[in-house]
Coordinates of C-alpha atoms and ligand atoms in Angstrom, one line a residue:
M98 CA 0.0 0.2 0.0
D99 CA 1.0 3.6 -0.9
N100 CA 1.6 5.1 2.6
S101 CA 1.8 8.7 1.3
S102 CA -2.1 8.7 0.7
V103 CA -2.7 7.1 4.0
A104 CA -3.5 8.9 7.3
F105 CA -2.7 7.0 10.7
V106 CA -5.2 7.4 13.4
P107 CA -4.7 6.0 16.9
T108 CA -7.3 3.4 17.8
H109 CA -8.2 5.2 21.0
G110 CA -10.0 8.5 21.4
P111 CA -13.0 9.9 20.2
I112 CA -12.0 10.2 16.5
S113 CA -11.1 6.7 16.0
Q114 CA -14.4 5.6 17.4
S115 CA -16.3 8.0 15.0
I116 CA -14.5 6.6 12.0
K117 CA -14.1 2.8 13.0
N118 CA -16.9 1.8 10.4
E119 CA -14.9 3.1 7.6
S120 CA -11.5 1.8 8.8
R121 CA -9.9 -1.6 9.1
L122 CA -7.4 -2.6 11.7
C123 CA -3.8 -2.6 10.5
D124 CA -2.3 -6.1 11.1
S125 CA 1.0 -5.0 12.5
C126 CA 0.4 -2.1 14.7
P127 CA -2.4 -0.7 17.0
L128 CA -3.2 2.0 14.5
V129 CA -6.5 2.2 12.5
F130 CA -5.8 2.6 8.8
Y131 CA -8.0 5.2 7.8
T132 CA -7.9 6.1 3.9
S133 CA -11.4 7.4 3.0
V134 CA -12.1 10.7 5.1
L135 CA -8.6 12.1 6.0
T136 CA -7.0 12.0 2.7
R137 CA -9.7 14.1 1.1
R138 CA -9.3 18.0 0.8
R139 CA -11.3 19.7 3.0
D140 CA -13.6 22.5 1.9
D141 CA -13.9 24.5 5.0
Y142 CA -10.4 25.9 5.3
L143 CA -9.8 29.5 5.6
K144 CA -9.6 31.2 2.1
D145 CA -7.0 33.7 1.4
S146 CA -9.2 36.7 1.5
K147 CA -10.8 36.0 4.6
Y148 CA -7.5 35.0 6.2
F149 CA -5.8 38.3 5.2
M150 CA -8.6 40.4 6.8
A151 CA -8.5 38.3 9.8
V152 CA -4.9 39.1 10.1
A153 CA -5.8 42.7 9.9
L154 CA -8.5 42.4 12.4
L155 CA -6.0 40.6 14.8
A156 CA -3.5 43.5 14.2
A157 CA -6.2 46.0 15.0
K158 CA -6.4 44.2 18.4
R159 CA -2.8 45.5 19.2
S160 CA -4.1 49.1 19.0
E161 CA -4.2 51.2 22.4
D162 CA -6.7 53.7 20.8
P163 CA -9.6 53.6 23.4
N164 CA -12.1 54.2 20.4
T165 CA -11.2 52.8 17.2
Q166 CA -8.8 49.9 16.6
V167 CA -7.4 49.7 12.9
G168 CA -5.5 47.0 11.4
A169 CA -3.9 46.6 8.0
C170 CA -2.2 43.7 6.2
I171 CA -0.3 44.2 2.9
V172 CA -0.2 41.1 0.8
N173 CA 2.1 40.7 -2.3
Q174 CA 1.2 39.2 -5.7
E175 CA 2.5 35.7 -4.5
N176 CA -0.1 35.9 -1.6
K177 CA 2.5 36.3 0.7
I178 CA 2.2 38.9 3.7
V179 CA 4.8 41.6 3.4
G180 CA 3.5 44.1 6.1
I181 CA 1.2 44.4 9.1
G182 CA 0.3 47.4 11.1
H183 CA -2.2 48.9 13.6
N184 CA -3.0 52.6 14.5
Q185 CA -0.3 53.5 17.3
M186 CA 1.5 56.5 18.6
P187 CA 4.9 57.1 16.8
N188 CA 7.7 55.0 18.3
G189 CA 9.0 56.4 21.5
C190 CA 5.9 58.4 22.5
D191 CA 3.7 55.5 23.7
G192 CA 1.9 56.4 26.7
K193 CA 3.3 60.1 26.7
L194 CA 0.6 61.6 24.2
T195 CA -3.3 61.8 24.6
W196 CA -5.6 59.5 23.2
A197 CA -8.2 62.4 23.3
R198 CA -10.5 62.7 20.2
D199 CA -11.7 66.4 20.8
R200 CA -10.1 68.3 17.7
T201 CA -10.5 71.6 19.5
K202 CA -7.9 70.7 21.9
D203 CA -4.6 68.7 22.2
N204 CA -5.9 65.3 20.5
K205 CA -4.6 62.1 19.3
H206 CA -5.4 63.0 15.5
L207 CA -2.4 65.3 15.7
Y208 CA 0.0 62.2 16.8
V209 CA -1.5 58.9 15.8
C210 CA 0.3 56.9 13.0
H211 CA -2.5 55.0 11.0
A212 CA -2.5 51.3 10.6
E213 CA -2.0 51.8 6.8
L214 CA 1.2 53.9 7.2
N215 CA 2.6 51.3 9.8
A216 CA 1.8 48.4 7.4
I217 CA 3.7 50.1 4.7
M218 CA 6.8 51.0 7.1
N219 CA 6.8 47.5 8.4
T220 CA 7.5 45.8 5.3
N221 CA 11.1 45.3 6.1
G222 CA 12.5 46.5 3.0
A223 CA 9.8 44.7 0.7
D224 CA 8.4 46.5 -2.2
V225 CA 4.8 47.4 -1.8
K226 CA 4.1 48.0 -5.6
G227 CA 1.6 45.7 -6.9
C228 CA 0.5 44.5 -3.7
S229 CA -3.0 44.5 -2.1
M230 CA -3.9 46.0 1.2
Y231 CA -6.6 44.6 3.6
V232 CA -7.6 47.1 5.9
T233 CA -10.6 47.0 8.7
L234 CA -11.4 50.9 8.0
F235 CA -11.5 52.8 4.9
P236 CA -8.4 54.5 4.5
C237 CA -8.4 58.4 4.9
N238 CA -7.0 60.9 2.4
E239 CA -3.4 60.8 3.8
C240 CA -3.3 56.9 3.7
A241 CA -4.9 56.7 0.2
K242 CA -1.9 59.1 -1.0
L243 CA 0.7 56.7 0.7
I244 CA -1.4 53.9 -0.9
I245 CA -1.1 55.4 -4.4
Q246 CA 2.3 56.4 -4.3
G247 CA 3.6 53.1 -3.3
G248 CA 1.8 51.5 -6.0
I249 CA -0.7 49.5 -3.9
K250 CA -2.9 47.9 -6.3
E251 CA -6.1 47.2 -4.4
V252 CA -7.6 48.1 -1.2
I253 CA -9.9 45.7 0.5
Y254 CA -11.7 47.4 3.3
L255 CA -14.6 46.1 5.8
S256 CA -15.8 49.2 7.5
D257 CA -16.8 52.7 6.0
M258 CA -18.0 54.3 9.0
Y259 CA -16.8 57.6 8.1
E260 CA -17.9 57.7 4.4
D261 CA -19.6 61.1 5.0
R262 CA -16.5 63.0 5.8
D263 CA -14.5 65.1 3.2
E264 CA -11.3 63.1 4.0
F265 CA -12.8 60.0 2.8
K266 CA -14.9 61.5 -0.1
A267 CA -11.2 62.7 -1.1
S268 CA -9.9 59.3 -0.5
K269 CA -12.4 57.7 -2.4
S270 CA -12.0 59.9 -5.3
M271 CA -8.3 59.6 -5.4
L272 CA -8.5 55.7 -5.5
E273 CA -11.3 55.6 -7.7
L274 CA -9.5 58.0 -10.2
V275 CA -6.5 55.4 -10.5
G276 CA -8.5 52.1 -10.2
A277 CA -11.6 50.1 -10.6
C278 CA -14.1 49.7 -8.0
I279 CA -15.5 46.2 -6.7
V280 CA -18.6 46.8 -4.5
N281 CA -20.3 44.1 -2.3
Q282 CA -23.1 45.6 -0.9
E283 CA -24.3 42.7 1.0
N284 CA -21.2 42.1 3.4
K285 CA -19.8 45.6 2.9
I286 CA -16.5 44.8 1.5
V287 CA -15.3 46.5 -1.4
G288 CA -12.1 46.5 -3.2
I289 CA -10.5 49.1 -5.3
G290 CA -8.0 48.0 -7.8
H291 CA -5.7 50.1 -9.7
N292 CA -6.3 49.5 -13.4
Q293 CA -2.9 50.5 -15.0
M294 CA -1.4 47.9 -12.7
L295 CA -3.8 45.1 -13.0
N296 CA -3.2 44.7 -16.7
G297 CA -6.8 44.7 -18.2
Y298 CA -8.4 44.0 -15.3
D299 CA -11.7 46.0 -16.1
D300 CA -15.0 46.5 -14.3
E301 CA -16.5 43.4 -15.7
E302 CA -14.0 41.4 -14.5
A303 CA -14.2 43.1 -11.0
E304 CA -18.0 42.3 -10.9
D305 CA -17.4 38.8 -11.9
N306 CA -14.7 38.5 -8.9
K307 CA -16.8 40.1 -6.2
H308 CA -17.3 36.6 -4.7
L309 CA -13.5 36.5 -4.0
Y310 CA -14.0 38.7 -1.2
G311 CA -16.6 36.6 0.5
E312 CA -18.0 36.9 3.8
I313 CA -15.8 37.9 6.8
Ligands
5HU43 O1 -7.7 54.7 7.9 C1 -7.5 55.0 9.0 N1 -6.5 54.2 9.7 C2 -6.4 54.5 11.0 O2 -5.4 53.6 11.5 N2 -7.0 55.2 11.6 C3 -6.9 55.4 13.2 C4 -6.6 56.9 13.7 C5 -7.1 56.7 15.0 O3 -6.5 56.2 16.1 C6 -8.4 55.8 14.7 C7 -9.8 56.7 14.5 O4 -10.3 57.3 15.7 P1 -11.7 57.8 16.0 O5 -12.6 56.9 15.3 O6 -11.9 58.1 17.3 O7 -11.7 59.0 15.3 O8 -8.2 55.0 13.6 C8 -8.2 56.0 11.1 C9 -8.4 55.9 9.7 C10 -9.5 56.5 9.1 O9 -9.2 57.8 9.5

Protein backbone atom coordinates (compact mmCIF):
# COMPACT_ATOMS: atom_id res chain seq x y z
CA MET A 1 0.00 0.00 0.00
CA ASP A 2 1.23 3.50 -0.80
CA ASN A 3 1.67 5.11 2.62
CA SER A 4 1.84 8.63 1.18
CA SER A 5 -1.92 8.66 0.73
CA VAL A 6 -2.78 7.10 4.07
CA ALA A 7 -3.38 8.86 7.37
CA PHE A 8 -2.77 6.98 10.62
CA VAL A 9 -5.12 7.53 13.51
CA PRO A 10 -4.73 5.93 16.97
CA THR A 11 -7.37 3.34 17.83
CA HIS A 12 -8.19 5.12 21.10
CA GLY A 13 -9.90 8.49 21.50
CA PRO A 14 -13.13 9.90 20.06
CA ILE A 15 -11.94 10.29 16.48
CA SER A 16 -11.06 6.63 16.06
CA GLN A 17 -14.45 5.68 17.47
CA SER A 18 -16.29 7.82 14.96
CA ILE A 19 -14.37 6.49 11.97
CA LYS A 20 -14.16 2.84 12.92
CA ASN A 21 -16.90 1.83 10.54
CA GLU A 22 -14.97 3.17 7.62
CA SER A 23 -11.66 1.77 8.77
CA ARG A 24 -9.88 -1.52 9.08
CA LEU A 25 -7.30 -2.59 11.67
CA CYS A 26 -3.69 -2.69 10.64
CA ASP A 27 -2.23 -6.19 11.06
CA SER A 28 1.10 -5.10 12.47
CA CYS A 29 0.36 -2.11 14.72
CA PRO A 30 -2.30 -0.80 17.12
CA LEU A 31 -3.35 1.90 14.65
CA VAL A 32 -6.40 2.18 12.47
CA PHE A 33 -5.74 2.55 8.78
CA TYR A 34 -7.98 5.32 7.74
CA THR A 35 -8.02 6.10 4.07
CA SER A 36 -11.37 7.49 3.04
CA VAL A 37 -11.91 10.74 5.01
CA LEU A 38 -8.57 12.14 6.14
CA THR A 39 -7.06 11.94 2.67
CA ARG A 40 -9.77 14.12 1.14
CA ARG A 41 -9.13 17.87 0.78
CA ARG A 42 -11.32 19.77 3.23
CA ASP A 43 -13.61 22.53 1.91
CA ASP A 44 -13.99 24.51 5.11
CA TYR A 45 -10.48 25.91 5.21
CA LEU A 46 -9.82 29.63 5.62
CA LYS A 47 -9.69 31.16 2.14
CA ASP A 48 -7.01 33.75 1.32
CA SER A 49 -9.18 36.87 1.43
CA LYS A 50 -10.77 35.91 4.73
CA TYR A 51 -7.42 34.97 6.20
CA PHE A 52 -5.78 38.26 5.25
CA MET A 53 -8.68 40.28 6.63
CA ALA A 54 -8.58 38.16 9.78
CA VAL A 55 -4.87 39.04 10.11
CA ALA A 56 -5.81 42.74 9.76
CA LEU A 57 -8.50 42.28 12.41
CA LEU A 58 -6.02 40.59 14.73
CA ALA A 59 -3.50 43.39 14.17
CA ALA A 60 -6.21 45.91 15.09
CA LYS A 61 -6.48 44.24 18.48
CA ARG A 62 -2.98 45.51 19.27
CA SER A 63 -4.06 49.14 19.06
CA GLU A 64 -4.18 51.17 22.27
CA ASP A 65 -6.71 53.59 20.81
CA PRO A 66 -9.62 53.63 23.28
CA ASN A 67 -12.14 54.42 20.55
CA THR A 68 -11.22 52.84 17.21
CA GLN A 69 -8.77 50.01 16.62
CA VAL A 70 -7.63 49.64 13.00
CA GLY A 71 -5.49 46.92 11.40
CA ALA A 72 -3.92 46.59 7.95
CA CYS A 73 -2.25 43.69 6.18
CA ILE A 74 -0.30 44.05 2.91
CA VAL A 75 -0.13 41.03 0.63
CA ASN A 76 2.08 40.68 -2.43
CA GLN A 77 1.24 39.10 -5.78
CA GLU A 78 2.45 35.72 -4.52
CA ASN A 79 -0.13 35.90 -1.74
CA LYS A 80 2.55 36.43 0.88
CA ILE A 81 2.13 38.90 3.71
CA VAL A 82 4.75 41.64 3.47
CA GLY A 83 3.52 44.12 6.07
CA ILE A 84 1.13 44.38 9.01
CA GLY A 85 0.22 47.44 11.05
CA HIS A 86 -2.20 48.93 13.53
CA ASN A 87 -2.93 52.50 14.62
CA GLN A 88 -0.45 53.54 17.26
CA MET A 89 1.50 56.51 18.57
CA PRO A 90 4.92 57.11 16.96
CA ASN A 91 7.76 54.96 18.32
CA GLY A 92 9.01 56.25 21.63
CA CYS A 93 5.87 58.30 22.30
CA ASP A 94 3.79 55.46 23.75
CA GLY A 95 1.96 56.51 26.88
CA LYS A 96 3.18 60.10 26.60
CA LEU A 97 0.53 61.56 24.29
CA THR A 98 -3.20 61.98 24.63
CA TRP A 99 -5.76 59.63 23.14
CA ALA A 100 -8.45 62.32 23.41
CA ARG A 101 -10.59 62.80 20.29
CA ASP A 102 -11.74 66.40 20.64
CA ARG A 103 -10.06 68.21 17.76
CA THR A 104 -10.49 71.63 19.40
CA LYS A 105 -7.95 70.63 22.08
CA ASP A 106 -4.76 68.60 22.19
CA ASN A 107 -5.91 65.35 20.56
CA LYS A 108 -4.74 61.98 19.21
CA HIS A 109 -5.29 62.87 15.56
CA LEU A 110 -2.28 65.20 15.71
CA TYR A 111 -0.01 62.28 16.62
CA VAL A 112 -1.35 58.84 15.81
CA CYS A 113 0.20 56.82 12.98
CA HIS A 114 -2.52 55.12 11.00
CA ALA A 115 -2.57 51.36 10.50
CA GLU A 116 -1.95 51.73 6.76
CA LEU A 117 1.14 53.88 7.31
CA ASN A 118 2.49 51.41 9.85
CA ALA A 119 1.83 48.44 7.56
CA ILE A 120 3.76 50.18 4.77
CA MET A 121 6.60 51.11 7.13
CA ASN A 122 6.71 47.57 8.55
CA THR A 123 7.51 45.80 5.30
CA ASN A 124 11.14 45.23 6.24
CA GLY A 125 12.32 46.54 2.90
CA ALA A 126 9.82 44.66 0.72
CA ASP A 127 8.37 46.63 -2.20
CA VAL A 128 4.63 47.31 -1.87
CA LYS A 129 4.24 47.95 -5.59
CA GLY A 130 1.55 45.70 -7.01
CA CYS A 131 0.44 44.54 -3.55
CA SER A 132 -3.06 44.42 -2.06
CA MET A 133 -3.94 46.03 1.24
CA TYR A 134 -6.53 44.51 3.57
CA VAL A 135 -7.67 47.12 6.06
CA THR A 136 -10.43 47.11 8.66
CA LEU A 137 -11.43 50.76 8.07
CA PHE A 138 -11.56 52.62 4.78
CA PRO A 139 -8.33 54.65 4.44
CA CYS A 140 -8.37 58.41 4.95
CA ASN A 141 -7.06 60.79 2.28
CA GLU A 142 -3.53 60.84 3.70
CA CYS A 143 -3.35 57.05 3.70
CA ALA A 144 -4.83 56.93 0.19
CA LYS A 145 -1.93 59.11 -0.97
CA LEU A 146 0.56 56.70 0.59
CA ILE A 147 -1.24 53.73 -0.94
CA ILE A 148 -1.26 55.28 -4.41
CA GLN A 149 2.31 56.55 -4.31
CA GLY A 150 3.50 53.18 -3.03
CA GLY A 151 1.86 51.48 -6.01
CA ILE A 152 -0.52 49.31 -4.00
CA LYS A 153 -2.97 48.01 -6.59
CA GLU A 154 -5.95 47.06 -4.47
CA VAL A 155 -7.60 48.05 -1.20
CA ILE A 156 -10.02 45.67 0.47
CA TYR A 157 -11.77 47.14 3.48
CA LEU A 158 -14.40 46.18 6.00
CA SER A 159 -15.89 49.30 7.57
CA ASP A 160 -16.69 52.59 5.87
CA MET A 161 -18.07 54.29 8.97
CA TYR A 162 -16.71 57.75 8.09
CA GLU A 163 -17.87 57.75 4.47
CA ASP A 164 -19.71 61.08 4.87
CA ARG A 165 -16.59 63.00 5.86
CA ASP A 166 -14.64 65.07 3.33
CA GLU A 167 -11.34 63.21 3.93
CA PHE A 168 -12.96 59.94 3.00
CA LYS A 169 -14.76 61.34 -0.03
CA ALA A 170 -11.40 62.72 -1.18
CA SER A 171 -9.78 59.37 -0.48
CA LYS A 172 -12.40 57.51 -2.47
CA SER A 173 -12.11 59.97 -5.38
CA MET A 174 -8.35 59.50 -5.54
CA LEU A 175 -8.55 55.71 -5.33
CA GLU A 176 -11.31 55.64 -7.91
CA LEU A 177 -9.33 57.90 -10.23
CA VAL A 178 -6.55 55.36 -10.36
CA GLY A 179 -8.61 52.19 -10.23
CA ALA A 180 -11.67 50.04 -10.68
CA CYS A 181 -14.22 49.70 -7.94
CA ILE A 182 -15.57 46.37 -6.72
CA VAL A 183 -18.57 46.63 -4.44
CA ASN A 184 -20.18 43.88 -2.47
CA GLN A 185 -23.11 45.61 -0.84
CA GLU A 186 -24.18 42.57 1.07
CA ASN A 187 -21.17 42.24 3.32
CA LYS A 188 -19.78 45.74 2.85
CA ILE A 189 -16.45 44.60 1.50
CA VAL A 190 -15.21 46.72 -1.35
CA GLY A 191 -12.07 46.43 -3.37
CA ILE A 192 -10.51 49.19 -5.37
CA GLY A 193 -7.98 47.99 -7.89
CA HIS A 194 -5.67 50.24 -9.83
CA ASN A 195 -6.39 49.60 -13.51
CA GLN A 196 -2.97 50.34 -14.86
CA MET A 197 -1.37 47.81 -12.55
CA LEU A 198 -3.89 45.05 -13.01
CA ASN A 199 -3.33 44.63 -16.75
CA GLY A 200 -6.77 44.59 -18.27
CA TYR A 201 -8.62 44.00 -15.02
CA ASP A 202 -11.75 45.89 -16.01
CA ASP A 203 -15.05 46.64 -14.30
CA GLU A 204 -16.72 43.56 -15.74
CA GLU A 205 -14.00 41.31 -14.44
CA ALA A 206 -14.14 43.11 -11.12
CA GLU A 207 -17.87 42.40 -10.97
CA ASP A 208 -17.24 38.73 -11.76
CA ASN A 209 -14.63 38.55 -9.01
CA LYS A 210 -16.81 39.97 -6.27
CA HIS A 211 -17.11 36.53 -4.76
CA LEU A 212 -13.38 36.52 -4.06
CA TYR A 213 -13.94 38.79 -1.13
CA GLY A 214 -16.57 36.53 0.43
CA GLU A 215 -17.99 37.09 3.87
CA ILE A 216 -15.80 37.95 6.80
O1 LIG B 1 -7.66 54.78 7.84
C1 LIG B 1 -7.52 54.93 9.06
N1 LIG B 1 -6.55 54.26 9.71
C2 LIG B 1 -6.33 54.41 11.04
O2 LIG B 1 -5.46 53.76 11.59
N2 LIG B 1 -7.14 55.28 11.74
C3 LIG B 1 -6.95 55.43 13.18
C4 LIG B 1 -6.63 56.81 13.67
C5 LIG B 1 -7.27 56.80 15.03
O3 LIG B 1 -6.39 56.19 15.96
C6 LIG B 1 -8.48 55.93 14.84
C7 LIG B 1 -9.75 56.70 14.51
O4 LIG B 1 -10.20 57.25 15.69
P1 LIG B 1 -11.67 57.80 15.87
O5 LIG B 1 -12.62 56.79 15.26
O6 LIG B 1 -11.84 57.94 17.34
O7 LIG B 1 -11.73 59.11 15.15
O8 LIG B 1 -8.18 55.08 13.77
C8 LIG B 1 -8.11 55.96 11.14
C9 LIG B 1 -8.33 55.82 9.81
C10 LIG B 1 -9.39 56.56 9.12
O9 LIG B 1 -9.22 57.89 9.37
